[in-house]
Amino acid sequence: MSYDDLRSVRHTLTAAARTFVPEIADLDDDDWRVVECDIERLFLQRTPEVRRQVVLFLTALEFLAVLRFGRPFSHLALDSRTRFLESLQRSSMVAVRRGVWGIRTMVLVAWYTQPATTFAIGYAPQFDGWTLRRPVSTPITSTDGESANGAPANGAPANGAPANGSLANDNPANDNPVNDNPAHHAP
Amino acid sequence: MNERTYDVVIVGSGAGGGTVAQELAPLARQGQRILVVEQGPRLRSFEFTGRETDMSSALYRDGGAFVTADRSISLAFAQLYGGSTVVCTGTSLLATERTVSDWHVPGLAWSDLEWRSRKYLEQNSAHLIPPEDINDNNRLFADGARAAGFSVEQFPVNVSGCRGSSLCNLGCPNGAKQGTHVVQLPAAERAGVEVVTRAEAVRVEERAVVVRVRQALPGEKGAPGEWEPGEYRVRARIIVLAGGAAGTTALLLRSPISRRIPHIGTGFTCHPSLIMVAEHDAPITNDVGHPKSFYVDHADAGGYVLESCMYPPFVVARSLTGFGADHSRMMHAFPRLQMILAFACDRTTANNRIAVDDAGEPVVHYKLTPEVTQSLAAATRAAARIFFAAGARRAHVPAADPPLLERADAARLDTRIDASHVVPGTTSISSAHLMGGCAMGPPHQAVTDAWGRVHGIPWLRVADASLFPDAARINPYVTVMVLADRVGEAVRTDVGVLGAITAR
């Protein structure tokens, strides 16, 4: 069960990914391809048996939707896809539940390891953590995650760039541990 | 096949193998040949980038995607020089006297473990993080737990020179964590113990281990392997297995010698865990500082332990129940999220065990018992009380349906949170504490004695978490080290006796 097998169900996978993570629907083809490549990488890390089950589940998902909605899963509107996946997630059959769980996990892991995504949600660990970011004991903030001075209150700089800080470890390649923010897509 | 001969071979380099290696350093200084074989690579300091994608792949078995046979629980354990001591948060506690007493292992006294643990707590620089370096996420846990009426304790952690990157679970990028890769293994190597990485133990034969050394893949992290790629039969007077609960058990099960060892694979426990998050009105410091400072020990009273914790977004995302807009909104609150890990103190059952598949790879059969789901529900109620006592606006807990609890729900947690909502295949359950499979105990019911000697096979020893006859009921790495310390002591004593049986 290879990479090509996953590609054979890519329309279903794309539709499922857009259901699990609404922001994915806003990506252009190139940006989605970046995420899709990461899903494929995660797929290839699975055992052959799990890979077989992933492809089988996506194939079944496409056609089970025909029975319920009269259209394949990948042709359904977001609302129908959401209701359908939610119903499968509550199935009495553990194989069905774990099928949803397995696809969902791959999509979420691929999405939430994208540097642009982690940057967008405000996750910004730094090698020199405390040197750069002392706790704000009583932050004066609005609820949209910005402090009164306009900087994200988690300590990243106000200009929106990742806080590089002094990466004093011995890695010449260490620009920033997480947020190298290629901005290749805006989640 | 290449042939090599040593006095002692140790399989694995984590909390167990690293400790035994250090404890056998005096033998190495006396000229005895000691070898450690490690399946994973030896990462260089600059390769700890903190980036989730490449570190997960480099550190964890199956990139962190190893799951139970029914795919309902993800099991995290590391495979590299230093094993899981590279990726744990360094919480340094010994199993309690009651736990060790409940194990009923003849010849194993908690007082002996406690005495030995002092050496490792000192060696590993275990200490309490000072208040000024405790982040808001941890502080809110402690404050909320106290306000909710719980007794809160602080973890000693094994860090030295911690700069607060918060990236413990991806391997400390600053080399602050005092795992075996920093403390015990380098000390052993300085004394002459040989460590070979990228070397997988394929099977155990009579006084020998067959090892397959592989080449680094293109782009793979880690220093080049010490031996040329190929298969080696490594003969030794004593063989110590310390590849972790899954690794050691699977190695034995795929070896013909397993026919002489009843009870292998039984008695598996794993502290099934839930990760819960709560949203505060204002941002808190959560992705800076040590991620895990405090805990509430309700192992005896409720069968669970709660810990403050912090995980990167991809772990949090998959731990939340559900998907879509609500899920996304919670993730976008990341700078305002407080997190709590709850694990159930599961007990051994007849069906929870480690087996191997046709390829000899480990397969973990594990079902949640009703007691465990009740414990997880009780832990979830306690966590929710802590969240709201700490001032959280809403909490996301997988043992509620729907999983989002608003502050107004705080008064009816007992009805909102129920064990029936802990559903395998829907609820994200994980574990990082794999235990059992080669348990200590009397010959009629266990694999080894209290010193890790496999019953009936004097040259074969076990020195890792597979020795646990039941769950540790607390983070296990210090308990593994003190058990391995005993194994090392027994090997030092026995190697002379077994010296009469020279390696062939």
XYZ file of C-alpha atoms in Angstrom:
691
model
C 0.000 0.000 0.000
C 1.876 3.046 -1.199
C 1.730 6.702 -1.755
C -0.078 6.086 -5.046
C -2.832 4.218 -3.247
C -3.498 7.255 -1.080
C -3.555 9.403 -4.200
C -6.273 7.187 -5.611
C -8.567 8.503 -2.869
C -7.200 12.038 -2.746
C -10.513 13.713 -3.534
C -12.078 12.029 -0.519
C -9.069 12.883 1.611
C -9.224 16.522 0.522
C -12.915 16.727 1.350
C -12.342 15.100 4.734
C -9.434 17.454 5.494
C -11.574 20.494 4.664
C -14.203 19.183 7.036
C -11.832 18.528 9.894
C -10.010 21.859 9.503
C -12.151 24.630 7.980
C -9.103 26.760 7.145
C -7.894 24.145 4.682
C -10.787 25.030 2.370
C -9.262 28.491 1.960
C -5.913 27.216 0.702
C -4.977 27.475 -2.949
C -3.782 24.349 -4.728
C -0.098 24.944 -4.043
C -0.613 25.524 -0.340
C -2.891 22.521 -0.025
C -0.253 20.445 -1.788
C 2.205 21.301 1.001
C -0.221 20.010 3.623
C -1.126 17.016 1.510
C 2.553 16.076 1.214
C 2.784 16.028 4.995
C -0.308 13.838 5.213
C 1.339 11.488 2.726
C 4.493 11.436 4.821
C 2.459 10.523 7.903
C 0.622 7.891 5.879
C 3.908 6.303 4.863
C 4.993 6.163 8.530
C 2.030 3.900 9.272
C 2.349 0.133 9.099
C 1.283 -1.529 5.825
C -1.847 -2.839 7.536
C -2.855 0.608 8.780
C -2.159 2.111 5.366
C -4.444 -0.467 3.813
C -7.163 0.382 6.314
C -6.791 4.120 5.682
C -7.316 3.686 1.944
C -10.158 1.247 2.515
C -11.868 3.625 4.924
C -11.580 6.586 2.555
C -12.946 4.459 -0.273
C -15.864 3.341 1.893
C -16.481 6.911 3.047
C -16.961 8.049 -0.535
C -19.564 5.411 -1.282
C -21.351 5.248 2.068
C -22.236 8.882 1.478
C -24.021 7.851 -1.715
C -26.261 5.570 0.312
C -27.161 8.332 2.723
C -27.073 11.492 0.617
C -27.243 10.195 -2.944
C -23.863 11.770 -3.706
C -20.257 10.748 -3.049
C -18.633 12.208 0.037
C -16.312 14.445 -1.961
C -19.317 16.033 -3.697
C -21.153 16.936 -0.499
C -21.423 20.412 0.987
C -19.488 21.141 4.184
C -22.558 20.850 6.379
C -23.436 17.390 5.061
C -19.846 16.208 5.299
C -19.686 17.426 8.878
C -22.911 15.700 9.871
C -21.832 12.518 8.140
C -18.414 12.379 9.803
C -19.945 13.231 13.175
C -22.382 10.362 12.798
C -19.569 7.984 11.871
C -17.572 9.224 14.846
C -20.457 8.082 17.048
C -20.899 4.753 15.296
C -21.393 1.695 17.438
C -18.710 -0.011 15.346
C -15.252 0.696 16.717
C -13.690 0.106 13.284
C -15.732 2.991 11.880
C -14.932 5.282 14.808
C -11.240 4.608 14.609
C -11.353 5.144 10.838
C -12.557 8.707 11.411
C -10.092 9.103 14.263
C -7.183 7.883 12.146
C -7.836 10.201 9.189
C -8.603 13.091 11.512
C -5.329 12.534 13.367
C -3.242 12.583 10.192
C -4.947 15.764 8.954
C -4.653 17.564 12.306
C -1.020 16.592 12.784
C -0.151 17.687 9.247
C -1.998 20.981 9.645
C -0.824 21.896 13.128
C 2.820 21.253 12.317
C 2.795 23.760 9.474
C 4.984 26.670 10.626
C 2.460 29.184 9.321
C -0.296 27.493 11.316
C 1.589 27.414 14.586
C 2.553 31.019 14.035
C -1.060 31.976 13.330
C -2.349 30.386 16.522
C 0.311 32.064 18.629
C 2.522 29.103 19.527
C 6.022 30.488 19.705
C 8.514 28.510 21.787
C 12.076 29.773 21.794
C 15.313 28.056 22.692
C 16.102 30.937 25.020
C 12.623 30.839 26.508
C 12.878 32.808 29.714
C 15.628 35.079 28.495
C 13.282 36.446 25.903
C 9.951 36.136 27.605
C 9.395 36.789 31.249
C 5.878 36.108 32.459
C 3.461 38.959 32.507
C 1.867 38.477 35.904
C -1.177 40.599 35.245
C -1.388 41.005 31.506
C -3.541 43.862 30.315
C -5.050 42.322 27.276
C -8.008 42.127 25.099
C -9.433 38.696 24.471
C -8.139 38.484 20.944
C -4.714 37.585 22.206
C -3.051 40.977 21.977
C -1.644 42.893 24.884
C -2.173 46.571 25.397
C 1.062 47.440 23.627
C 0.023 45.536 20.547
C 2.337 42.586 21.051
C 0.931 39.114 21.344
C 0.918 38.538 25.078
C 2.674 35.222 24.731
C 5.836 37.201 24.177
C 6.315 37.258 20.438
C 7.372 40.629 19.085
C 4.760 43.181 18.143
C 5.736 43.288 14.516
C 4.262 39.864 13.933
C 7.602 38.283 13.143
C 8.688 35.230 15.061
C 10.902 36.069 17.990
C 14.231 34.657 16.966
C 16.076 35.552 20.084
C 19.615 34.532 20.675
C 19.923 30.928 19.661
C 23.098 30.338 21.477
C 23.229 26.635 20.959
C 25.846 25.253 18.718
C 23.721 24.741 15.675
C 24.612 27.071 12.874
C 21.425 26.036 11.150
C 19.210 26.996 14.047
C 17.360 30.021 12.900
C 14.254 29.497 14.994
C 13.080 26.293 16.564
C 9.561 26.317 15.341
C 8.439 29.460 13.669
C 10.586 29.839 10.641
C 7.341 31.081 9.179
C 7.816 30.635 5.475
C 4.393 32.189 5.070
C 3.798 29.835 2.200
C 0.153 29.827 3.095
C -2.023 31.778 5.398
C -4.238 29.537 7.440
C 27.547 -13.285 9.766
C 30.083 -11.221 11.706
C 31.038 -12.606 15.104
C 31.944 -10.512 18.155
C 32.574 -11.513 21.757
C 31.984 -9.427 24.892
C 31.652 -10.084 28.578
C 28.336 -8.260 28.885
C 25.951 -7.007 26.208
C 23.230 -4.505 27.083
C 20.364 -4.066 24.627
C 18.960 -0.540 24.843
C 20.314 2.736 26.175
C 17.402 4.424 27.964
C 16.707 4.688 31.678
C 17.429 0.964 32.126
C 20.240 0.318 29.665
C 22.026 3.593 30.339
C 21.986 2.921 34.054
C 23.315 -0.627 33.721
C 26.035 0.644 31.363
C 27.182 3.135 33.965
C 27.018 0.558 36.758
C 29.233 -1.780 34.748
C 31.809 0.933 34.085
C 34.044 -0.450 36.905
C 34.166 -3.747 35.031
C 35.148 -1.930 31.863
C 37.949 -0.189 33.744
C 39.160 -3.608 34.838
C 39.384 -4.679 31.237
C 36.095 -6.486 30.797
C 34.359 -5.852 27.501
C 30.955 -4.214 27.880
C 28.776 -3.381 24.864
C 25.548 -1.390 24.549
C 23.535 -1.866 21.357
C 20.981 0.821 20.603
C 18.453 0.538 17.805
C 18.195 4.254 17.187
C 20.764 6.865 16.198
C 22.990 9.075 18.323
C 21.676 12.578 17.769
C 24.141 15.438 17.798
C 23.306 18.540 19.826
C 22.636 20.680 16.763
C 20.055 18.177 15.534
C 17.606 19.020 18.333
C 15.727 21.664 16.384
C 12.496 21.761 18.371
C 10.536 21.410 15.143
C 7.663 19.012 15.652
C 7.785 17.277 12.304
C 11.411 16.333 12.102
C 11.856 15.704 15.837
C 8.842 13.399 16.067
C 10.183 11.324 13.224
C 13.695 11.282 14.626
C 12.832 10.504 18.236
C 9.709 8.412 18.476
C 8.834 4.933 17.348
C 6.774 5.228 14.120
C 7.078 8.999 14.414
C 4.798 8.859 17.459
C 2.100 6.935 15.583
C 2.529 3.604 17.357
C -0.894 2.473 18.550
C -2.504 -0.423 20.346
C -3.732 -3.371 18.296
C -7.262 -1.960 18.163
C -5.826 1.482 17.228
C -7.595 3.190 20.102
C -4.603 4.327 22.195
C -1.421 5.950 20.922
C 1.734 4.811 22.698
C 4.749 7.100 22.710
C 8.264 5.851 23.287
C 11.592 6.944 21.934
C 14.216 5.028 19.996
C 17.598 6.703 20.076
C 20.770 6.988 22.165
C 19.288 7.717 25.598
C 15.884 6.207 24.816
C 12.849 7.854 26.327
C 14.971 9.793 28.837
C 15.643 12.133 25.894
C 11.970 13.005 25.454
C 10.403 12.738 28.907
C 9.817 15.884 30.914
C 12.265 14.672 33.546
C 9.765 14.363 36.373
C 11.823 12.505 38.950
C 9.766 10.524 41.434
C 10.136 7.038 42.813
C 7.137 4.694 42.942
C 5.571 4.928 46.383
C 6.129 2.442 49.175
C 2.545 1.286 48.825
C 2.947 0.641 45.110
C 6.108 -1.395 45.548
C 4.525 -3.283 48.420
C 1.490 -4.062 46.247
C 3.798 -5.575 43.623
C 4.535 -8.443 46.041
C 7.947 -9.210 44.587
C 9.952 -11.446 46.928
C 13.276 -9.784 47.699
C 12.250 -6.310 46.572
C 11.999 -3.750 49.364
C 10.986 -0.145 48.824
C 13.635 0.974 51.317
C 16.310 -0.443 49.016
C 14.844 1.400 46.030
C 14.553 4.618 48.002
C 18.167 4.420 49.063
C 19.309 3.860 45.498
C 17.062 6.601 44.136
C 19.003 9.245 46.042
C 22.056 8.513 43.918
C 20.140 9.050 40.687
C 18.289 12.135 41.859
C 21.660 13.667 42.665
C 23.383 12.397 39.529
C 20.585 13.734 37.365
C 20.439 17.113 39.126
C 16.798 16.550 40.061
C 15.473 19.637 41.828
C 12.442 21.851 42.144
C 12.155 24.603 39.553
C 12.370 27.942 41.400
C 9.153 29.976 41.624
C 10.394 32.679 39.276
C 10.755 30.105 36.509
C 7.303 28.580 36.926
C 5.100 29.644 34.036
C 1.447 30.678 34.257
C 0.209 27.321 32.984
C 1.850 25.516 35.892
C 1.008 28.212 38.426
C -2.662 28.122 37.461
C -2.676 24.363 37.988
C -1.245 24.729 41.485
C -3.485 27.657 42.418
C -6.584 26.065 40.941
C -5.929 22.704 42.554
C -5.425 24.257 45.974
C -8.561 26.364 45.553
C -10.474 23.228 44.587
C -9.281 21.466 47.703
C -6.580 19.208 46.295
C -3.182 18.586 47.763
C -0.637 19.764 45.214
C 2.976 18.696 45.006
C 5.851 19.912 42.891
C 7.845 17.581 40.670
C 11.595 17.470 41.043
C 12.868 17.584 37.455
C 16.216 16.473 36.069
C 17.359 19.604 34.319
C 20.560 21.570 34.595
C 20.816 24.963 32.966
C 17.209 24.893 31.765
C 16.506 27.934 29.600
C 12.784 27.363 29.486
C 12.379 26.375 25.855
C 9.352 24.250 26.852
C 10.412 21.745 24.198
C 11.179 18.811 26.552
C 9.041 16.311 24.681
C 10.866 17.056 21.439
C 14.275 16.626 23.053
C 15.823 19.582 24.873
C 17.496 21.821 22.295
C 19.751 23.238 24.995
C 21.044 19.951 26.389
C 19.605 20.784 29.796
C 17.765 17.535 30.405
C 19.905 15.124 32.363
C 18.848 11.907 30.656
C 21.096 8.917 30.187
C 22.315 10.479 26.926
C 23.860 13.281 28.981
C 24.797 11.622 32.285
C 25.121 7.837 32.460
C 26.055 6.844 28.908
C 28.868 9.367 28.443
C 30.238 8.332 31.860
C 30.135 4.703 30.814
C 31.802 5.425 27.497
C 34.575 7.368 29.213
C 35.231 4.259 31.300
C 35.499 2.086 28.227
C 31.959 0.812 27.703
C 31.329 0.554 23.964
C 28.056 1.896 22.534
C 26.906 0.940 19.054
C 23.941 2.826 17.611
C 21.641 2.001 14.680
C 22.015 -1.566 15.943
C 18.784 -3.502 16.316
C 18.738 -6.666 18.395
C 17.012 -9.138 16.111
C 16.885 -12.153 18.424
C 18.428 -13.672 21.503
C 20.251 -16.957 21.120
C 22.087 -19.072 23.689
C 24.466 -16.537 25.272
C 24.341 -14.397 22.155
C 22.384 -11.596 20.565
C 22.003 -11.293 16.822
C 22.260 -7.633 15.922
C 21.454 -5.942 12.631
C 23.335 -2.712 12.049
C 21.767 -0.439 9.493
C 23.036 2.459 7.511
C 21.642 5.933 8.011
C 18.978 6.790 5.491
C 19.523 9.875 3.323
C 18.583 12.949 5.333
C 18.164 10.983 8.550
C 19.351 12.639 11.738
C 22.159 11.220 13.820
C 25.848 10.450 13.740
C 27.022 7.608 11.513
C 26.786 4.174 13.110
C 29.874 2.876 14.887
C 29.852 -0.507 13.127
C 29.631 -1.326 9.459
C 26.112 -2.217 8.341
C 25.387 -5.921 8.464
C 24.416 -8.726 10.810
C 26.467 -9.605 13.832
C 26.280 -12.445 16.297
C 27.476 -10.919 19.567
C 28.356 -13.532 22.158
C 28.518 -12.639 25.822
C 28.614 -14.160 29.257
C 25.679 -12.039 30.382
C 23.014 -10.369 28.252
C 20.934 -7.544 29.717
C 17.753 -6.573 27.901
C 16.698 -2.958 28.366
C 14.799 -2.054 25.228
C 11.696 -0.854 27.040
C 8.476 -2.729 27.743
C 7.541 -3.177 24.097
C 11.085 -3.610 22.788
C 12.378 -6.143 25.302
C 9.196 -8.191 25.343
C 9.009 -8.337 21.552
C 12.693 -9.257 21.303
C 12.188 -12.206 23.611
C 8.939 -13.280 21.970
C 10.552 -13.462 18.548
C 13.513 -15.436 19.906
C 13.411 -19.233 20.132
C 14.512 -18.931 23.737
C 11.035 -17.607 24.609
C 9.848 -21.219 24.725
C 11.794 -21.536 27.963
C 10.238 -18.409 29.485
C 6.573 -18.608 30.416
C 4.609 -15.444 31.203
C 6.394 -13.216 28.665
C 4.140 -10.436 27.444
C 1.593 -10.624 30.224
C 0.832 -7.929 32.772
C 1.036 -4.919 30.489
C -0.060 -1.546 31.897
C 0.344 1.921 30.429
C -1.325 4.670 32.492
C -3.933 5.595 29.827
C -4.028 9.378 29.625
C -6.272 12.226 28.592
C -5.018 15.682 27.719
C -7.453 18.430 28.651
C -7.352 22.131 27.931
C -9.130 25.193 29.237
C -9.413 28.668 27.827
C -8.671 31.712 29.959
C -9.792 35.257 29.262
C -6.264 36.579 28.930
C -3.085 35.099 27.491
C -0.907 33.086 29.845
C 2.668 31.935 29.551
C 2.433 28.324 28.439
C 5.005 27.784 25.707
C 7.917 29.026 27.758
C 9.396 27.459 30.876
C 9.447 23.865 32.014
C 6.162 22.294 30.923
C 5.437 20.089 33.916
C 5.928 21.380 37.454
C 3.035 20.185 39.619
C 0.872 17.153 40.201
C -2.048 15.915 42.240
C -1.608 12.321 43.334
C -4.993 10.634 43.659
C -3.648 7.196 42.801
C -4.844 5.710 46.055
C -7.995 7.761 46.517
C -9.298 7.824 42.955
C -7.025 5.742 40.757
C -5.602 8.722 38.870
C -2.857 11.334 38.809
C -3.226 14.854 37.423
C -0.238 16.775 36.102
C 0.234 20.226 34.726
C 1.498 19.861 31.184
C 2.066 21.640 27.933
C 2.203 20.060 24.511
C 2.794 21.475 21.038
C -0.228 22.228 18.857
C -0.264 18.992 16.899
C -0.542 16.969 20.112
C -3.207 19.256 21.546
C -5.165 19.223 18.276
C -5.391 15.460 18.133
C -6.188 15.256 21.854
C -9.279 17.419 21.550
C -12.473 15.588 20.727
C -14.259 16.516 17.531
C -13.274 18.690 14.601
C -14.383 21.637 12.528
C -15.085 25.192 13.582
C -15.294 24.601 17.350
C -12.059 22.651 17.306
C -10.374 25.366 15.279
C -11.600 28.113 17.619
C -10.121 26.297 20.593
C -6.791 25.886 18.801
C -6.724 29.581 17.957
C -6.992 30.283 21.684
C -3.602 28.592 22.137
C -1.910 31.500 23.961
C -4.771 31.425 26.469
C -4.841 27.667 26.993
C -4.119 25.933 30.258
C -3.458 22.195 29.995
C -3.761 19.234 32.339
C -2.743 15.643 31.770
C -4.706 12.972 33.624
C -3.600 9.379 33.720
C -5.399 6.387 35.148
C -3.513 4.012 37.420
C -4.506 0.892 35.533
C -3.951 -2.600 36.884
C -2.792 -5.726 35.135
C -5.485 -7.849 33.540
C -5.413 -11.214 31.818
C -5.965 -9.724 28.366
C -3.743 -6.674 28.331
C -0.447 -7.937 26.981
C 2.324 -7.526 24.466
C 2.590 -9.934 21.539
C 4.419 -9.894 18.213
C 3.168 -9.961 14.648
C 4.451 -12.187 11.850
C 7.404 -9.873 11.358
C 8.300 -10.008 15.055
C 7.238 -6.417 15.670
C 5.499 -5.577 18.951
C 1.712 -5.618 19.057
C 0.096 -4.222 22.190
C -3.290 -5.644 23.080
C -5.008 -3.285 25.468
C -8.614 -2.703 26.457
C -9.791 -0.102 28.925
C -11.407 -1.746 31.921
C -14.527 -0.232 33.517
C -12.343 0.751 36.479
C -9.991 2.679 34.193
C -12.778 4.542 32.407
C -14.266 5.427 35.806
C -10.860 6.702 36.917
C -10.504 8.776 33.752
C -13.946 10.269 34.309
C -13.130 11.052 37.937
C -9.821 12.577 36.838
C -11.661 14.668 34.273
C -14.066 16.019 36.901
C -11.107 16.906 39.103
C -9.315 18.587 36.203
C -12.415 20.576 35.313
C -12.737 21.741 38.918
C -9.120 22.872 38.830
C -9.598 24.692 35.532
C -12.612 26.642 36.756
C -11.101 27.301 40.170
C -8.134 28.769 38.299
C -10.478 31.142 36.478
C -10.888 29.427 33.128
C -13.704 30.604 30.900
C -14.370 27.194 29.347
C -12.808 23.779 29.332
C -12.546 21.078 26.712
C -12.663 17.652 28.314
C -13.078 14.459 26.333
C -15.130 12.706 29.017
C -18.042 15.102 28.483
C -20.440 15.097 25.563
C -20.359 17.687 24.149
C -16.783 18.162 25.328
C -16.958 21.933 25.827
C -17.856 22.985 29.370
C -18.639 26.605 30.092
C -17.969 28.237 33.449
C -21.675 27.909 34.213
C -21.284 24.144 33.974
C -18.885 24.129 36.912
C -21.713 23.396 39.318
C -22.851 20.284 37.466
C -19.660 18.545 36.520
C -20.868 15.296 38.048
C -23.641 15.038 35.485
C -21.793 16.505 32.490
C -18.746 14.279 32.861
C -19.333 10.569 32.751
C -17.357 7.419 32.040
C -19.783 6.538 29.240
C -18.249 9.367 27.186
C -14.799 7.770 27.242
C -15.185 5.892 23.993
C -12.251 4.091 22.375
C -11.927 5.202 18.794
C -13.501 8.586 19.500
C -11.780 9.812 22.636
C -8.105 10.525 22.111
C -6.307 8.404 24.664
C -2.549 8.249 24.799
C 0.191 6.757 26.902
C 3.875 7.379 27.423
C 4.366 4.949 30.309
C 4.618 1.446 28.876
C 5.144 -1.085 31.677
C 5.239 -4.819 32.163
C 5.685 -7.783 29.851
C 8.680 -9.343 31.656
C 7.546 -8.903 35.226
C 9.519 -9.566 38.378
C 8.092 -12.108 40.790
C 8.185 -15.745 41.787
C 8.981 -18.314 39.058
C 5.458 -19.674 38.804
C 4.012 -16.315 37.796
C 6.776 -14.037 36.571
C 9.671 -13.758 34.129
C 12.478 -12.557 36.403
C 13.442 -12.431 40.033
C 13.809 -9.205 41.992
C 17.274 -8.614 40.469
C 16.139 -8.930 36.860
C 17.495 -12.476 36.436
C 15.296 -14.428 34.043
C 14.069 -17.490 35.880
C 15.953 -20.572 34.717
C 18.357 -18.673 32.447
C 21.118 -17.222 34.653
C 22.953 -15.405 31.847
C 19.840 -13.436 30.747
C 18.690 -10.290 32.569
C 16.008 -7.650 32.116
C 16.501 -4.035 33.224
C 13.679 -1.779 32.100
C 10.002 -0.944 32.665
C 8.987 -4.383 31.432
C 10.021 -5.574 34.922
C 7.108 -3.794 36.577
C 4.621 -6.389 37.875
C 1.927 -3.714 37.830
C 1.627 -0.012 37.095
C 4.067 2.402 38.764
C 1.230 4.833 39.519
C 3.643 7.724 38.918
C 6.029 8.747 36.112
C 8.283 5.709 35.940
C 11.796 6.692 34.856
C 13.412 6.926 38.324
C 11.893 3.587 39.310
C 13.330 2.072 36.134
C 16.749 3.468 37.018
C 16.809 2.059 40.542
C 15.664 -1.360 39.336
C 18.400 -1.209 36.677
C 20.868 -0.216 39.373
C 20.042 -3.485 41.130
C 20.455 -5.390 37.871
C 23.860 -3.785 37.407
C 24.870 -4.769 40.914
C 23.782 -8.364 40.336
C 25.693 -8.494 37.054
C 28.858 -7.250 38.768
C 28.478 -10.019 41.299
C 27.468 -12.754 38.887
C 29.836 -12.072 36.030
C 32.646 -13.641 38.022
C 30.578 -16.716 38.758
C 29.447 -16.973 35.173
C 33.024 -16.401 34.114
C 33.517 -20.143 34.294
C 31.069 -20.435 31.433
C 33.152 -18.728 28.802
C 31.537 -17.293 25.754
C 31.755 -19.711 22.881
